[in-house]
Coordinates of C-alpha atoms in Angstrom, one line a residue:
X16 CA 77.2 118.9 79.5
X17 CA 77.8 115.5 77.3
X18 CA 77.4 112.2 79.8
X19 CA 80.2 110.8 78.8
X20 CA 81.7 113.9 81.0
X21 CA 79.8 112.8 84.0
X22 CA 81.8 109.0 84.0
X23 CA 84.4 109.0 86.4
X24 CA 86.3 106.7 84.9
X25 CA 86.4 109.0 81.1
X26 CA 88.8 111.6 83.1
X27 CA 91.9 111.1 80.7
X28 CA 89.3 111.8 77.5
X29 CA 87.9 115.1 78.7
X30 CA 89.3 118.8 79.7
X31 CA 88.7 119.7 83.1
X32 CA 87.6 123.1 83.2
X33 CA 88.9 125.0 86.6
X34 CA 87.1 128.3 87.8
X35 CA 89.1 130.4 89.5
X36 CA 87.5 129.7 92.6
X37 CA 88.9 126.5 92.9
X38 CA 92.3 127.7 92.0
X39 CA 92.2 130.0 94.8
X40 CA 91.2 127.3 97.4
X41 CA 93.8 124.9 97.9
X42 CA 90.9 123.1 99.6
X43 CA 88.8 121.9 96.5
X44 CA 92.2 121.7 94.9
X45 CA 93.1 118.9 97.4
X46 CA 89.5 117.3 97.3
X47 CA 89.6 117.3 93.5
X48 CA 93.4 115.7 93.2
X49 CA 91.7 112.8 96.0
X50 CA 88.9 111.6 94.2
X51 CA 90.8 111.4 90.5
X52 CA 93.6 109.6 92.6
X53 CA 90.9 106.7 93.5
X54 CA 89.4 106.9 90.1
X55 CA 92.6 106.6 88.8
X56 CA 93.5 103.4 91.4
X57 CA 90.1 101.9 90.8
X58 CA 89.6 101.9 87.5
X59 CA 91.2 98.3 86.4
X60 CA 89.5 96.5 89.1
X61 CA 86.3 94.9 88.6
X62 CA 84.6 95.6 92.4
X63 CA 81.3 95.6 94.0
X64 CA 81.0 96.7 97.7
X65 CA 84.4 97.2 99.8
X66 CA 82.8 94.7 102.0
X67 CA 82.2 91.9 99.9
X68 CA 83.7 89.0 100.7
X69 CA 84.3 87.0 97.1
X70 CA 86.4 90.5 96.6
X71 CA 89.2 89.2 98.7
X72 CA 89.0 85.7 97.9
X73 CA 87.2 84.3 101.2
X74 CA 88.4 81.6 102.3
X75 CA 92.1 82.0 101.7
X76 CA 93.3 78.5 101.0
X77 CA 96.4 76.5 101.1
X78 CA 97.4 73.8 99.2
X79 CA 100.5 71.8 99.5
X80 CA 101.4 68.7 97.8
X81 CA 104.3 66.0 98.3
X82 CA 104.7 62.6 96.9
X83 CA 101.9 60.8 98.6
X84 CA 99.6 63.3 99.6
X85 CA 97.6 66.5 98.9
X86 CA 97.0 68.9 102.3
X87 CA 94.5 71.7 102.1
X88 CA 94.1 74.1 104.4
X89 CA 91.3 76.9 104.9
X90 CA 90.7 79.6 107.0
X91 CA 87.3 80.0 108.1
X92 CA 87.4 82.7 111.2
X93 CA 84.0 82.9 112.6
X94 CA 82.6 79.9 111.7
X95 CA 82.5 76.2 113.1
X96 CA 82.6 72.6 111.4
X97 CA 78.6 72.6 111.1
X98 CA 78.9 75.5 108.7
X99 CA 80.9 74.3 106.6
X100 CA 80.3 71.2 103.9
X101 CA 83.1 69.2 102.0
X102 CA 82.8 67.4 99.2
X103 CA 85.0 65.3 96.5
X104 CA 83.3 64.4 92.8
X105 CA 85.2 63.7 89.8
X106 CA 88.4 64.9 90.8
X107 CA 87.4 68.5 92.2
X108 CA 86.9 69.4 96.2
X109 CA 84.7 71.7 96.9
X110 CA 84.5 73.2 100.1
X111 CA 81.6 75.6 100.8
X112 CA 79.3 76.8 103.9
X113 CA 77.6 79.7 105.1
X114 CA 78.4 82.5 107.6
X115 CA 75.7 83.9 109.5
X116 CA 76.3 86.8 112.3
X117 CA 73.6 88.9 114.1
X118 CA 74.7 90.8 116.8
X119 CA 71.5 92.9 119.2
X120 CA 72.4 95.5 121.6
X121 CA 68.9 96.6 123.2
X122 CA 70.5 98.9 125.5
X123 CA 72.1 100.8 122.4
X124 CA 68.8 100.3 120.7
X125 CA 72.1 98.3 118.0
X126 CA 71.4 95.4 115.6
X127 CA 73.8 93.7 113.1
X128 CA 73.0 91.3 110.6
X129 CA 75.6 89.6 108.0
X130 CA 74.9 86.8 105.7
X131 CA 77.5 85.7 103.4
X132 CA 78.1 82.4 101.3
X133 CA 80.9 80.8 99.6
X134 CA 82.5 77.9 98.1
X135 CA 85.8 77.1 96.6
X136 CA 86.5 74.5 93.7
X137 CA 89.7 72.8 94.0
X138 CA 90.8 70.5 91.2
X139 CA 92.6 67.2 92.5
X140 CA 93.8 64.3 90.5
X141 CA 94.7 60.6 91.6
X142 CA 93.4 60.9 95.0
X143 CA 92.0 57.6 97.2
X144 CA 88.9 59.1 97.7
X145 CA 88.8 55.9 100.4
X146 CA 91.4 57.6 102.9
X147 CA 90.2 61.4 102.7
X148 CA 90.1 62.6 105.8
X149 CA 89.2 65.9 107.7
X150 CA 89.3 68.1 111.0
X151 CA 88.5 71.6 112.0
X152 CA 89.9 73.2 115.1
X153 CA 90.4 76.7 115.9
X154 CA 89.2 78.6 112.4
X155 CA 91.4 76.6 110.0
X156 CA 89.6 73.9 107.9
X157 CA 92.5 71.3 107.1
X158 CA 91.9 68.1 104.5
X159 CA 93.8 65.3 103.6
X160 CA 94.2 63.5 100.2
X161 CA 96.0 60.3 100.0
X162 CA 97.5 60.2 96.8
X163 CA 96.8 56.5 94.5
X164 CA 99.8 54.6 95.2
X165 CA 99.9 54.7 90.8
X166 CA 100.4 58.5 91.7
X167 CA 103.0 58.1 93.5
X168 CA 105.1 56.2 91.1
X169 CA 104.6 58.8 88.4
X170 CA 106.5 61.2 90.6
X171 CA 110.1 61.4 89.2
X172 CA 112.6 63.8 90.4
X173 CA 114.2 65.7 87.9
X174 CA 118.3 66.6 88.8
X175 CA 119.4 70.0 88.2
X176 CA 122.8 70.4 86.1
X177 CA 124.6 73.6 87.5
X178 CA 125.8 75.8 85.0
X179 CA 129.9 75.8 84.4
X180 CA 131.1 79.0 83.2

């Protein structure tokens, strides 16, 4: 047996040889069709663990923007404000921490430990780096960037012509 055969992900490239055994069970049949159906899903997507956090994209932020201000908002379940650290240099946020959970059950002879560490880049531009403000309550990390009153002249609104048919 070649090892390209062996790679889950070469399925398409080979010829799958069935013995009649697993013809007759529609058992194996059913296991078989499973796990080339989650090759098959799997294959595009570049993942470690199922667990990992920088998989999904932890923290989910939020950014909204109107004339005079940027607001960001991140959701940090789990951890409080002394975990986290904030930063703004040369026009990028940063927003980073560390999540630490250990849980001991001596009764259930049970321990869980999870480290996990992140940070997000957000680029910002014309920002009063004077008047940048920030709170934490309940899980959600919220920051607020006064735009440069120069920013907020370069705003122009742009009117939208309806089509006449």
């Amino acid at each position: 047996m070649a090892l390209r055969d062996l790679v889950p992900w070469n399925n398409s490239s080979r010829k799958v040889s069935v013995s009649s055994n697993e013809t007759s069970n529609p058992f194996l049949a059913l296991h078989r069709e499973m796990n080339r159906m989650f090759d098959d899903a799997f294959r595009n997507f570049d993942i470690g663990s199922f667990g990992s956090s920088s998989m999904m994209g932890w923290p989910s932020v939020e950014l909204n923007e109107t004339e005079k201000e940027v607001k960001v908002l991140a959701e940090l379940p789990g951890l409080d404000q002394n975990d986290v650290a904030i930063e703004l240099s040369d026009g990028v946020l940063t927003i980073s921490g560390e999540k630490k959970r250990e849980t001991e059950d001596k009764e259930r002879r049970f321990s869980e430990r999870y480290y996990g560490r992140f940070e997000r880049r957000i680029p910002v531009d014309d920002v009063d780096q004077d008047r940048v403000a920030a709170s934490f309550k309940d899980g959600v990390l919220t920051v607020m960037l006064p735009k440069l009153p120069a920013a907020q002249r370069k705003v122009k609104r742009i009117a939208i012509n309806g089509s006449k048919q």
